[in-house]
Amino acid sequence: MYKHRMLRMLKDYGDIKRMQPVLAQQIENTKWQLEKRGDRITSSGMSRSQALIEMEKTYNANSEYLKDMDCRLALLSDREMTVIHHFYIERTWDYIEILNEKLGVERSQIYRIKDKAMAKLCRGYFGVR
């Protein structure tokens, strides 16, 4: 159960990390629109100022989540972090081949490293194996 929750958290971490710069740009654009065009109702049914407040809340919550996950990921060795990164955070279709080249180990060893890293993360985050 904890392993599945951690897996979801790692995927969310990757998505949020990629989207934070986009959200920051949207916040800046909305601020500019407020300054230049005034506070009008947007297509979402909220005023620009309300939309800005919601975007800033989301951005701040995401920043806290990223900071928390970065602390948890710091528990891992470089090798474990590389495996977790390619398995869950930014997975590509050829992730095993990439890991084979980067680490110089066989597929079975990659899976052992992944399992050990997931166990560390679950212990660090949930206090269980």
Tab-separated table of C-alpha atoms in Angstrom:
chain	number	residue	atom	x	y	z
A	1	MET	CA	0.000	0.000	0.000
A	2	TYR	CA	2.752	2.481	0.946
A	3	LYS	CA	4.806	1.551	-2.083
A	4	HIS	CA	1.889	2.390	-4.389
A	5	ARG	CA	1.344	5.690	-2.610
A	6	MET	CA	5.038	6.546	-2.946
A	7	LEU	CA	4.966	5.612	-6.628
A	8	ARG	CA	2.066	8.042	-7.175
A	9	MET	CA	3.893	10.730	-5.218
A	10	LEU	CA	7.007	10.335	-7.373
A	11	LYS	CA	4.975	10.656	-10.569
A	12	ASP	CA	3.224	13.719	-9.150
A	13	TYR	CA	6.621	15.138	-8.168
A	14	GLY	CA	7.818	14.887	-11.756
A	15	ASP	CA	4.645	16.454	-13.146
A	16	ILE	CA	4.657	19.304	-10.634
A	17	LYS	CA	8.369	19.969	-11.147
A	18	ARG	CA	7.784	20.310	-14.903
A	19	MET	CA	4.695	22.507	-14.468
A	20	GLN	CA	5.960	24.972	-11.820
A	21	PRO	CA	7.726	27.221	-14.367
A	22	VAL	CA	4.568	27.244	-16.506
A	23	LEU	CA	2.436	28.208	-13.508
A	24	ALA	CA	4.929	30.928	-12.544
A	25	GLN	CA	4.646	32.353	-16.065
A	26	GLN	CA	0.837	32.258	-15.876
A	27	ILE	CA	0.974	34.155	-12.580
A	28	GLU	CA	3.204	36.800	-14.152
A	29	ASN	CA	0.918	37.077	-17.194
A	30	THR	CA	-2.140	37.453	-14.979
A	31	LYS	CA	-0.412	40.167	-12.944
A	32	TRP	CA	0.427	41.979	-16.157
A	33	GLN	CA	-3.175	41.660	-17.395
A	34	LEU	CA	-4.462	43.015	-14.089
A	35	GLU	CA	-2.140	45.985	-14.325
A	36	LYS	CA	-2.764	46.765	-18.004
A	37	ARG	CA	-6.354	45.651	-18.559
A	38	GLY	CA	-7.964	45.715	-15.159
A	39	ASP	CA	-9.874	43.146	-13.131
A	40	ARG	CA	-12.295	41.471	-15.516
A	41	ILE	CA	-14.191	38.220	-15.373
A	42	THR	CA	-12.307	35.445	-17.168
A	43	SER	CA	-13.660	32.461	-19.073
A	44	SER	CA	-13.470	30.452	-15.844
A	45	GLY	CA	-16.092	32.694	-14.261
A	46	MET	CA	-13.606	34.234	-11.807
A	47	SER	CA	-12.158	37.688	-11.875
A	48	ARG	CA	-8.485	37.987	-12.743
A	49	SER	CA	-7.652	38.846	-9.142
A	50	GLN	CA	-9.480	35.735	-7.892
A	51	ALA	CA	-7.724	33.597	-10.499
A	52	LEU	CA	-4.394	35.109	-9.453
A	53	ILE	CA	-5.037	34.265	-5.795
A	54	GLU	CA	-5.897	30.654	-6.697
A	55	MET	CA	-2.824	30.283	-8.921
A	56	GLU	CA	-0.584	31.664	-6.174
A	57	LYS	CA	-2.099	29.255	-3.633
A	58	THR	CA	-1.462	26.355	-6.004
A	59	TYR	CA	2.072	27.535	-6.729
A	60	ASN	CA	2.884	27.835	-3.008
A	61	ALA	CA	1.376	24.417	-2.206
A	62	ASN	CA	3.337	22.864	-5.077
A	63	SER	CA	6.533	24.537	-3.859
A	64	GLU	CA	6.047	23.058	-0.388
A	65	TYR	CA	5.381	19.618	-1.884
A	66	LEU	CA	8.531	19.820	-4.020
A	67	LYS	CA	10.598	20.949	-1.030
A	68	ASP	CA	9.271	18.057	1.064
A	69	MET	CA	9.935	15.493	-1.657
A	70	ASP	CA	13.415	16.905	-2.280
A	71	CYS	CA	14.195	16.257	1.404
A	72	ARG	CA	12.968	12.673	1.069
A	73	LEU	CA	14.889	12.111	-2.152
A	74	ALA	CA	18.043	13.378	-0.444
A	75	LEU	CA	17.981	10.114	1.551
A	76	LEU	CA	18.989	8.251	-1.608
A	77	SER	CA	22.465	7.676	-2.978
A	78	ASP	CA	23.288	9.110	-6.401
A	79	ARG	CA	22.856	5.709	-7.973
A	80	GLU	CA	19.450	5.139	-6.329
A	81	MET	CA	18.328	8.643	-7.293
A	82	THR	CA	19.284	8.020	-10.919
A	83	VAL	CA	17.238	4.817	-10.986
A	84	ILE	CA	14.206	6.398	-9.287
A	85	HIS	CA	14.439	9.401	-11.599
A	86	HIS	CA	14.362	7.247	-14.745
A	87	PHE	CA	11.784	4.777	-13.403
A	88	TYR	CA	9.191	7.183	-12.031
A	89	ILE	CA	9.958	10.887	-12.342
A	90	GLU	CA	10.910	11.202	-16.022
A	91	ARG	CA	10.314	7.791	-17.495
A	92	THR	CA	11.041	7.322	-21.184
A	93	TRP	CA	10.392	4.327	-23.387
A	94	ASP	CA	14.062	3.251	-23.231
A	95	TYR	CA	14.695	3.885	-19.529
A	96	ILE	CA	16.260	0.456	-18.877
A	97	GLU	CA	18.780	0.916	-21.695
A	98	ILE	CA	19.628	4.396	-20.418
A	99	LEU	CA	20.196	3.013	-16.927
A	100	ASN	CA	22.295	0.138	-18.308
A	101	GLU	CA	24.569	2.677	-20.008
A	102	LYS	CA	24.727	5.116	-17.085
A	103	LEU	CA	25.269	2.567	-14.322
A	104	GLY	CA	26.948	-0.260	-16.198
A	105	VAL	CA	24.884	-2.955	-14.482
A	106	GLU	CA	22.433	-5.603	-15.643
A	107	ARG	CA	18.665	-5.230	-15.686
A	108	SER	CA	18.190	-7.382	-12.567
A	109	GLN	CA	20.607	-5.182	-10.587
A	110	ILE	CA	18.704	-2.074	-11.714
A	111	TYR	CA	15.498	-3.564	-10.311
A	112	ARG	CA	17.239	-4.402	-7.006
A	113	ILE	CA	18.501	-0.824	-6.735
A	114	LYS	CA	14.968	0.454	-7.449
A	115	ASP	CA	13.423	-1.782	-4.797
A	116	LYS	CA	16.000	-0.727	-2.214
A	117	ALA	CA	15.440	2.956	-3.031
A	118	MET	CA	11.655	2.601	-2.792
A	119	ALA	CA	12.033	0.902	0.595
A	120	LYS	CA	14.225	3.810	1.788
A	121	LEU	CA	11.701	6.362	0.556
A	122	CYS	CA	8.774	4.573	2.211
A	123	ARG	CA	10.691	4.349	5.510
A	124	GLY	CA	11.674	7.990	5.273
A	125	TYR	CA	8.219	9.250	4.388
A	126	PHE	CA	5.803	6.870	6.080
A	127	GLY	CA	8.059	5.296	8.687
A	128	VAL	CA	7.407	1.787	7.315
A	129	ARG	CA	8.970	-0.600	4.825
